[in-house]
XYZ file of C-alpha atoms in Angstrom:
614
model
C 22.793 -5.857 31.367
C 25.891 -8.102 31.353
C 29.274 -6.857 30.233
C 29.070 -9.182 27.216
C 25.688 -7.741 26.235
C 26.945 -4.179 26.583
C 29.974 -4.930 24.432
C 27.799 -6.560 21.778
C 25.348 -3.646 21.759
C 28.122 -1.094 21.343
C 29.653 -3.095 18.519
C 26.343 -3.458 16.687
C 25.637 0.256 16.823
C 29.088 1.048 15.455
C 28.623 -1.296 12.525
C 25.164 0.107 11.771
C 26.593 3.608 11.675
C 29.104 2.468 9.073
C 26.260 0.961 7.022
C 24.242 4.159 7.204
C 27.182 6.234 5.967
C 28.032 3.775 3.218
C 24.529 3.317 1.865
C 24.163 7.023 1.007
C 20.464 7.660 1.192
C 19.547 4.216 2.546
C 19.658 4.900 6.306
C 19.768 1.962 8.687
C 18.784 2.307 12.343
C 19.833 0.059 15.216
C 17.373 -2.158 17.006
C 17.096 -5.296 19.025
C 16.972 -8.241 16.631
C 13.725 -9.467 18.171
C 11.928 -6.164 17.632
C 9.865 -5.141 14.627
C 12.134 -2.933 12.545
C 12.723 -1.883 8.941
C 15.638 -0.703 6.870
C 15.419 0.973 3.478
C 16.670 -1.597 0.989
C 16.344 0.543 -2.156
C 14.945 3.813 -3.443
C 13.845 4.387 -7.048
C 12.549 7.691 -8.418
C 10.427 7.609 -11.568
C 9.437 11.104 -12.635
C 10.359 14.003 -14.867
C 10.817 17.658 -14.005
C 7.141 18.601 -14.066
C 4.123 17.543 -12.006
C 3.985 13.798 -12.517
C 1.662 11.990 -10.135
C 2.024 8.372 -9.051
C -1.133 6.683 -7.779
C -0.822 2.893 -7.692
C 1.483 -0.023 -6.924
C 1.213 -3.776 -7.499
C 3.681 -6.661 -7.209
C 4.159 -9.776 -9.292
C 5.217 -13.192 -8.000
C 8.910 -12.442 -8.570
C 8.846 -9.328 -6.403
C 8.944 -6.907 -9.339
C 7.153 -3.642 -8.637
C 4.645 -2.171 -11.063
C 3.721 1.469 -10.532
C 1.236 3.631 -12.379
C 0.223 7.243 -12.353
C -0.200 10.270 -14.580
C 2.457 11.949 -16.711
C 2.760 15.639 -15.902
C 6.111 16.507 -17.500
C 7.575 16.704 -20.991
C 10.644 14.651 -20.086
C 9.143 11.663 -18.323
C 11.900 9.021 -18.333
C 11.285 6.063 -20.600
C 8.614 7.617 -22.846
C 9.365 8.437 -26.457
C 8.350 11.928 -27.538
C 8.342 10.710 -31.150
C 5.193 8.641 -30.612
C 3.422 10.559 -27.863
C 1.921 13.977 -28.302
C 3.403 16.398 -25.736
C 5.705 13.633 -24.486
C 2.784 11.803 -22.971
C 1.511 14.704 -20.883
C -1.854 13.775 -19.389
C -1.561 10.022 -20.009
C -1.484 7.199 -17.480
C 1.865 5.432 -17.327
C 2.865 1.979 -16.152
C 6.459 1.219 -15.187
C 7.915 -2.117 -14.110
C 10.861 -1.960 -11.721
C 12.511 -5.313 -11.132
C 13.244 -6.354 -7.571
C 17.029 -5.949 -7.828
C 17.116 -2.890 -10.085
C 16.837 0.834 -9.532
C 15.761 1.710 -13.069
C 12.581 0.573 -14.842
C 12.636 -2.407 -17.166
C 10.124 -0.487 -19.275
C 7.689 2.410 -19.144
C 4.425 2.187 -21.105
C 1.910 4.941 -21.790
C -1.757 4.046 -21.719
C -4.837 6.282 -22.146
C -5.969 9.328 -20.201
C -7.017 9.222 -16.528
C -9.948 11.608 -17.022
C -12.251 12.686 -19.811
C -10.529 16.087 -19.993
C -6.752 15.890 -20.624
C -6.317 19.402 -19.262
C -7.531 18.130 -15.878
C -4.704 15.615 -15.784
C -2.034 18.105 -16.801
C -3.178 20.605 -14.176
C -3.679 17.866 -11.533
C -7.404 18.658 -11.220
C -8.709 15.133 -10.857
C -12.478 15.258 -10.809
C -15.252 12.737 -10.409
C -14.401 10.777 -13.580
C -10.849 9.836 -12.560
C -9.504 6.321 -13.233
C -7.142 4.808 -10.664
C -6.094 1.296 -9.659
C -3.591 -1.354 -10.777
C -3.488 -5.153 -10.486
C -1.061 -7.846 -11.710
C -1.962 -11.438 -12.612
C -0.010 -14.665 -12.095
C 1.560 -14.389 -15.553
C 2.985 -10.937 -14.942
C 0.409 -8.863 -16.830
C -0.757 -5.566 -15.345
C -4.351 -4.306 -15.623
C -5.642 -0.765 -15.287
C -8.441 1.467 -16.576
C -8.023 4.542 -18.735
C -9.916 6.601 -21.259
C -9.237 5.480 -24.792
C -7.746 7.871 -27.297
C -7.630 7.705 -31.058
C -8.358 4.274 -32.419
C -4.799 3.586 -33.600
C -3.246 3.992 -30.133
C -1.942 1.939 -28.426
C -3.229 -1.075 -30.379
C -1.206 -0.311 -33.522
C 1.467 1.854 -31.969
C 0.256 4.978 -33.729
C 0.758 8.540 -32.524
C -1.469 9.312 -29.554
C -3.761 12.298 -29.858
C -5.088 13.997 -26.721
C -8.724 13.037 -27.236
C -10.823 10.682 -25.204
C -13.618 8.288 -26.015
C -14.727 5.654 -23.490
C -13.054 4.016 -20.512
C -11.486 0.606 -21.195
C -9.485 -1.919 -19.237
C -5.946 -2.081 -20.599
C -3.461 -4.923 -20.190
C 0.271 -4.228 -20.075
C 2.333 -7.353 -20.722
C 5.611 -8.375 -19.067
C 7.605 -6.658 -21.815
C 5.519 -3.476 -21.876
C 3.177 -4.288 -24.755
C -0.144 -2.480 -24.249
C -3.435 -4.110 -25.251
C -6.851 -2.481 -25.034
C -9.454 -5.043 -23.937
C -12.408 -4.839 -26.258
C -15.394 -4.070 -24.039
C -15.766 -0.420 -23.097
C -16.984 0.247 -19.577
C -20.569 1.288 -19.063
C -20.780 5.090 -19.575
C -22.609 5.410 -16.234
C -19.315 4.516 -14.486
C -17.797 7.816 -13.459
C -14.868 7.003 -11.222
C -12.747 3.857 -11.074
C -11.264 3.780 -7.596
C -9.660 0.327 -7.559
C -9.144 -2.816 -9.635
C -8.551 -6.390 -8.457
C -8.213 -9.889 -9.914
C -9.381 -13.240 -8.602
C -7.348 -16.476 -8.955
C -9.094 -17.251 -12.256
C -8.087 -13.880 -13.738
C -11.524 -12.270 -13.645
C -11.367 -8.477 -13.382
C -13.192 -6.533 -10.636
C -13.729 -2.770 -10.558
C -15.218 -0.416 -7.997
C -15.735 3.319 -7.783
C -18.762 5.546 -8.371
C -21.500 5.340 -10.996
C -24.317 7.660 -11.941
C -27.842 6.644 -12.847
C -28.390 4.256 -15.734
C -25.753 1.627 -14.970
C -26.754 -1.491 -16.906
C -26.860 -3.997 -14.094
C -27.005 -7.746 -14.675
C -29.945 -9.977 -13.905
C -30.357 -10.637 -10.198
C -27.992 -7.790 -9.230
C -27.884 -6.943 -5.538
C -28.932 -3.370 -6.447
C -30.374 -3.087 -9.967
C -30.473 -0.109 -12.323
C -33.584 1.284 -10.636
C -31.656 1.752 -7.370
C -30.149 5.102 -8.449
C -32.244 8.060 -9.535
C -31.400 10.557 -12.263
C -28.635 12.906 -11.142
C -27.554 10.691 -8.247
C -24.391 8.658 -7.647
C -23.671 5.398 -5.789
C -20.753 2.997 -5.404
C -20.715 -0.016 -7.711
C -18.872 -3.282 -8.388
C -18.508 -4.880 -11.802
C -16.806 -8.136 -12.721
C -15.410 -8.855 -16.208
C -14.039 -12.100 -17.580
C -10.229 -12.309 -18.111
C -10.529 -11.185 -21.726
C -12.492 -8.102 -20.706
C -15.133 -8.948 -23.319
C -17.935 -10.142 -21.064
C -19.553 -8.441 -18.078
C -20.098 -11.288 -15.605
C -22.005 -9.022 -13.236
C -22.613 -5.369 -12.556
C -24.379 -3.962 -9.511
C -24.663 -0.812 -7.501
C -23.737 -0.956 -3.823
C -26.759 0.661 -2.249
C -29.449 3.031 -3.460
C -29.419 6.780 -4.103
C -32.347 9.143 -4.528
C -35.026 6.429 -4.287
C -37.020 4.880 -1.434
C -36.054 7.662 0.935
C -32.324 7.350 0.322
C -30.207 10.491 -0.015
C -29.391 11.379 -3.615
C -25.632 11.151 -3.150
C -24.735 13.498 -5.971
C -21.600 14.788 -4.292
C -21.672 18.579 -4.058
C -17.893 18.340 -4.500
C -16.200 15.629 -6.566
C -14.141 14.793 -3.466
C -17.288 13.535 -1.759
C -18.991 11.399 -4.369
C -20.143 8.147 -2.819
C -17.462 5.820 -4.134
C -15.433 2.669 -3.593
C -11.753 3.373 -2.978
C -10.312 -0.073 -2.173
C -11.140 -3.611 -3.243
C -10.069 -7.145 -2.289
C -11.233 -10.489 -3.660
C -10.971 -13.837 -1.864
C -10.350 -17.281 -3.357
C -14.107 -17.891 -3.724
C -14.700 -14.721 -5.714
C -16.341 -12.706 -2.935
C -15.531 -9.016 -3.291
C -14.754 -6.795 -0.280
C -15.098 -3.059 -0.836
C -14.548 0.033 1.273
C -14.962 3.698 0.498
C -17.274 6.542 1.406
C -21.037 6.730 1.073
C -23.984 8.901 1.951
C -25.277 8.435 5.498
C -28.484 6.993 4.061
C -26.719 3.914 2.695
C -28.009 1.284 5.081
C -26.054 -1.346 6.976
C -27.426 -4.859 6.670
C -29.285 -6.320 9.627
C -26.957 -7.079 12.521
C -23.858 -5.538 10.934
C -21.854 -2.722 12.537
C -23.873 0.470 12.105
C -22.021 3.459 13.545
C -22.247 7.066 12.467
C -24.912 9.506 11.280
C -28.027 8.140 9.625
C -29.065 11.301 7.776
C -27.127 13.842 5.690
C -25.492 16.637 7.659
C -24.393 20.139 6.798
C -20.802 20.956 7.631
C -19.438 24.486 8.152
C -15.668 24.668 7.772
C -13.459 27.423 6.447
C -15.148 26.975 3.067
C -18.766 26.815 1.939
C -21.527 24.777 3.519
C -21.420 21.303 2.050
C -23.691 18.278 2.227
C -21.538 15.357 3.253
C -21.043 11.840 1.996
C -19.762 11.250 5.415
C -19.277 7.671 6.484
C -17.074 4.695 5.751
C -18.816 1.723 4.225
C -17.458 -1.829 4.235
C -19.274 -4.384 2.105
C -18.891 -8.061 1.263
C -20.500 -8.990 -2.060
C -21.073 -12.608 -3.054
C -19.340 -14.179 -6.055
C -22.277 -13.650 -8.430
C -22.987 -10.044 -7.467
C -26.512 -11.017 -6.516
C -26.422 -10.196 -2.798
C -24.588 -8.280 -0.137
C -23.360 -10.885 2.316
C -23.148 -7.946 4.693
C -22.562 -4.201 4.697
C -21.289 -2.189 7.668
C -21.062 1.526 8.394
C -18.319 3.320 10.343
C -18.162 7.013 11.023
C -18.539 9.999 13.265
C -20.019 13.458 12.956
C -17.477 14.635 10.339
C -16.365 13.171 7.033
C -14.934 9.648 6.901
C -13.716 7.384 4.091
C -12.159 3.946 3.735
C -9.068 3.854 1.506
C -7.444 0.486 2.232
C -8.762 -3.029 2.838
C -7.345 -6.462 3.657
C -8.874 -9.840 4.493
C -7.126 -12.493 6.586
C -7.306 -16.286 6.235
C -10.229 -16.441 8.698
C -12.271 -13.884 6.760
C -11.833 -10.984 9.185
C -11.775 -7.634 7.378
C -9.293 -4.833 8.095
C -10.008 -1.297 6.937
C -7.766 1.753 6.889
C -8.878 5.232 5.994
C -9.167 8.913 6.789
C -11.517 10.831 9.044
C -12.267 14.307 10.319
C -14.451 12.954 13.130
C -13.295 13.224 16.720
C -16.069 10.783 17.652
C -15.095 7.984 15.267
C -15.955 4.673 17.004
C -13.043 3.326 19.063
C -12.496 -0.207 20.266
C -9.248 -1.446 21.831
C -6.221 0.422 23.031
C -3.842 1.277 20.187
C -4.867 4.852 19.415
C -7.021 7.734 20.602
C -7.352 10.942 18.625
C -3.748 12.084 18.045
C -2.303 15.376 19.131
C -2.518 17.780 16.204
C -1.746 21.427 15.559
C -5.027 23.259 14.846
C -5.128 24.148 11.164
C -8.631 25.571 10.854
C -10.764 27.739 13.040
C -13.652 25.255 13.059
C -12.811 22.031 11.267
C -11.246 18.956 12.836
C -7.985 18.150 11.032
C -7.960 15.036 8.872
C -6.241 12.027 10.478
C -6.126 8.289 9.852
C -7.918 5.304 11.333
C -7.617 1.507 11.268
C -10.396 -0.941 12.162
C -10.864 -4.710 12.175
C -14.294 -6.288 11.719
C -15.356 -9.859 12.392
C -15.928 -12.110 9.345
C -19.686 -11.570 9.569
C -19.343 -7.772 9.869
C -21.251 -7.730 13.134
C -18.557 -6.533 15.522
C -15.614 -4.162 15.647
C -12.683 -6.193 16.975
C -10.547 -3.069 17.297
C -10.553 0.466 15.943
C -8.413 3.527 16.560
C -6.752 6.611 15.129
C -3.274 6.950 13.602
C -1.373 10.277 13.186
C -1.768 10.655 9.428
C -2.274 13.925 7.580
C -4.479 14.937 4.656
C -6.486 17.773 3.225
C -9.637 16.666 1.397
C -11.804 15.859 4.404
C -11.120 18.745 6.781
C -12.126 21.544 4.368
C -9.205 23.689 5.482
C -8.447 25.090 2.039
C -5.072 23.344 2.001
C -3.695 20.642 -0.292
C -6.764 18.921 -1.696
C -4.963 15.951 -3.236
C -6.171 12.484 -2.358
C -4.111 11.236 0.619
C -5.071 7.622 1.318
C -4.124 5.497 4.289
C -3.014 2.053 3.091
C -2.803 -1.215 5.019
C -1.369 -4.710 4.505
C -1.083 -7.715 6.820
C 2.265 -9.254 7.683
C 2.972 -12.951 8.098
C 1.728 -13.139 11.703
C -1.378 -10.980 11.422
C 0.065 -7.627 12.422
C -1.325 -4.655 10.497
C 1.211 -2.549 8.597
C -0.075 0.998 8.071
C 1.338 3.680 5.777
C 0.192 7.131 4.767
C 1.066 10.769 4.539
C 2.018 12.646 7.704
C 3.514 15.953 8.797
C 5.804 16.076 11.816
C 4.954 19.734 12.388
C 1.218 19.155 12.721
C 1.053 15.481 13.765
C 2.585 13.946 16.865
C 4.315 10.890 15.405
C 5.903 9.074 18.333
C 8.843 7.128 16.859
C 9.877 3.759 18.210
C 13.344 3.394 19.691
C 14.286 1.498 16.533
C 12.588 3.945 14.139
C 13.741 4.156 10.546
C 14.305 7.907 10.637
C 13.743 9.027 14.236
C 15.440 12.402 13.813
C 14.380 13.431 10.333
C 11.363 15.389 9.194
C 9.544 12.771 7.158
C 6.382 13.284 5.154
C 5.339 9.658 5.433
C 4.159 7.442 8.281
C 4.799 3.736 8.821
C 3.282 1.893 11.763
C 2.826 -1.742 12.725
C -0.179 -2.546 14.907
C -0.161 -5.793 16.842
C -2.513 -8.501 15.619
C -4.793 -8.045 18.635
C -5.011 -4.281 18.114
C -3.799 -3.530 21.620
C -0.660 -1.583 20.823
C 1.618 -0.008 18.241
C 4.572 -2.374 17.793
C 6.526 0.005 15.566
C 6.221 3.629 14.497
C 8.397 5.817 12.311
C 8.355 8.673 9.880
C 10.411 8.578 6.710
C 11.131 10.811 3.739
C 8.621 11.211 0.925
C 5.727 13.267 -0.392
C 2.898 11.099 0.921
C 2.219 7.394 0.472
C -0.230 6.654 -2.339
C 0.022 2.865 -2.442
C 1.610 0.004 -0.511
C 2.179 -3.721 -1.019
C 3.952 -6.584 0.752
C 5.801 -9.295 -1.151
C 6.277 -12.971 -0.270
C 9.661 -12.238 1.285
C 8.052 -9.870 3.782
C 9.352 -6.644 2.245
C 6.997 -3.671 2.368
C 6.988 -1.435 -0.695
C 5.521 2.057 -0.771
C 5.247 4.618 -3.531
C 4.608 8.302 -2.941
C 2.789 10.713 -5.200
C 6.025 12.124 -6.674
C 7.008 8.702 -8.026
C 9.511 7.560 -5.403
C 9.368 3.817 -4.762
C 10.933 2.582 -1.516
C 11.532 -1.034 -0.537
C 11.541 -1.520 3.229
C 13.081 -4.752 4.488
C 11.801 -6.151 7.816
C 15.262 -6.164 9.378
C 17.557 -3.754 11.095
C 20.758 -4.819 9.304
C 21.447 -5.862 5.694
C 22.543 -9.220 7.145
C 22.156 -10.772 10.544
C 23.417 -14.067 11.938
C 22.138 -16.401 14.669
C 23.084 -19.809 16.025
C 21.114 -22.779 17.366
C 21.234 -24.497 19.767
C 22.459 -22.299 22.589
C 24.414 -23.076 24.693
C 26.806 -24.435 22.064
C 28.936 -27.536 22.588
C 31.846 -28.996 20.679
C 30.105 -32.366 20.240
C 26.911 -30.925 18.757
C 26.260 -29.676 15.239
C 25.414 -25.980 15.154
C 22.953 -24.480 12.702
C 24.013 -20.994 11.643
C 21.390 -18.892 9.861
C 21.658 -15.504 8.182
C 18.784 -13.398 6.911
C 19.582 -11.148 3.957
C 17.496 -8.037 3.401
C 16.030 -7.683 -0.094
C 18.148 -10.434 -1.666
C 15.075 -11.884 -3.421
C 16.431 -15.445 -3.310
C 19.608 -14.667 -5.205
C 23.258 -14.607 -4.191
C 25.300 -16.544 -1.664
C 26.173 -16.164 1.996
C 29.570 -17.216 3.299
C 29.826 -18.087 7.004
C 33.053 -17.285 8.847
C 34.355 -18.661 12.142
C 37.391 -16.837 13.506
C 37.944 -15.314 10.071
C 37.886 -18.568 8.096
C 35.030 -19.590 5.773
C 33.401 -22.750 7.155
C 30.472 -23.002 4.742
C 28.439 -21.256 2.060
C 24.763 -21.358 1.182
C 22.515 -19.917 -1.506
C 19.809 -17.540 -0.308
C 16.316 -19.042 -0.233
C 13.294 -17.232 1.170
C 15.659 -14.463 2.229
C 17.687 -16.856 4.400
C 20.888 -18.869 4.103
C 21.724 -21.705 6.481
C 24.622 -24.108 7.127
C 25.465 -26.752 9.719
C 28.923 -26.510 11.269
C 31.038 -27.929 14.068
C 32.989 -25.562 16.304
C 35.989 -26.166 18.549
C 35.797 -25.319 22.266
C 36.472 -21.742 23.255
C 35.028 -18.333 22.394
C 34.438 -18.324 18.661
C 33.780 -15.286 16.469
C 30.998 -15.766 13.871
C 30.162 -13.597 10.900
C 28.171 -13.882 7.652
C 28.850 -12.051 4.367
C 26.696 -11.733 1.252
C 27.765 -11.829 -2.386
C 25.261 -11.330 -5.169
C 22.809 -8.954 -6.873
C 21.207 -6.099 -5.028
C 22.348 -3.232 -2.873
C 24.101 -5.240 -0.183
C 26.699 -7.071 -2.284
C 29.845 -7.365 -0.172
C 28.200 -6.515 3.127
C 28.779 -8.525 6.294
C 26.821 -9.032 9.483
C 28.077 -7.885 12.848
C 30.352 -10.321 14.672
C 28.888 -12.667 17.266
C 31.063 -13.923 20.113
C 29.910 -17.479 20.771
C 31.145 -19.497 23.769
C 31.499 -23.186 22.789
C 31.605 -25.663 25.678
C 33.879 -28.674 25.698
C 32.439 -31.991 24.568
C 30.731 -33.897 27.372
C 30.359 -30.822 29.588
C 27.466 -29.087 27.873
C 24.770 -27.805 30.284
């Protein structure tokens, strides 16, 4: 390393240390500018003093974060106790947190997440739970909840803790709550996810018992599920929520030799947990299903083919053991393909993404040491044994070809959990979530535990020396390696999203929302072309973390401002001329957000004389 490089590295680390001390709770770690790295751009906590539970996150086009969950305290911030019985205890909430704010613009209460309000207050979420959140192009949020008394929330009357049927609710940009008119089919037990297509049609997945009123030509009609049995489903509503465009089971249960799939524990109901919809209206679903749910001809078909009995530290249980991944056509009339992934333990898919070529990425949880592996990014992680018999729950990520016929890559990640390993520990749902970045890398987030999971931090990790309860990893687009790995503080990721500026947002179950900017400094600065010459124009660019296209960057040469530029797409850029010699460049940001007044590190730039440029 040259003397210049050493001096620059030392200077950068000093400046980063100052940032970390100044940001008070927003630690920034040093890294090479070409590496994958993140800094914490903001932290927002939305909870009371009780047992509130956050479950979902969605983003609108302006980068505003919408979070939802269940109220479990009498002093939940933003809810009026004058209109909500028990201060909203046991209701689903929706809060909108604008991109450059640390307090919600509004908090709205919707209906109950389960048929029994006591279940919500005590955090016993059983097989009828409603989860999921989606936001349309106009900034309206959609979610499912059990309705209450007829005068709430349509007329703003006092909510009473009673439940009727599940409905889709719309929460407008100002917090106005509207109940869409069509109640969901009573056979629908669990709503695991909700999604919207470009036309605003509403898609739901989860688990349904027998008797689901399927539409004509459904891929799996009503007769596919026997009395007392459960299967995953997908239903599509029009934007008004008044018309069921299609409804179908995903697979059969209890008929034609298929396992019943009644879920001896509500944790193991065959169900859809994650949902994505492409521009053509094809729905992609992942979750967990009974081993008897068949893969389509030629699709990936890995894992047990008959129900197994598992002996852990608890009772013997019949498993709904494998991950299913299904592509359903736009009319709900056929499975384009369905694949199975799994090992000899319990496995479930909890996150899904589809790239521009149609390849499908799945993230999830497993207690199988023989989960199918392909590629090189992760074998079974080192774990501290937590049960005498059971394999501890960890995470996995897999990529399938667009036709579902091949595993492109698949491997484990060092996530933690509790529902699948039957260890008698924390039985709360601990999903692994995934999103794709702008170049096809897979960003992975979930709950972890540094005592029981061997999280190997990158040299540029966000919190390399802190005991974090959350995991963030970036897998390279080819699945060959882990480009970035870190733990960070929190109670376990429940949901994740990536905005158009490249920021990754995560929310944990306690209601803490963190915005992670894909940089290692609040501002950086770079120059082109290099080498620099006095007779050439130089383009100076600065990236600003979490500026959300607001504010201005001033560019300084030897302490003097030589140009300013508004931030667009998280960047500001000017063209300058520089005199011969060693110039000192710096950029500073002024505007909304957490980094108002911050400056980049200084760059020492040699400028050659005119006519002598190499």
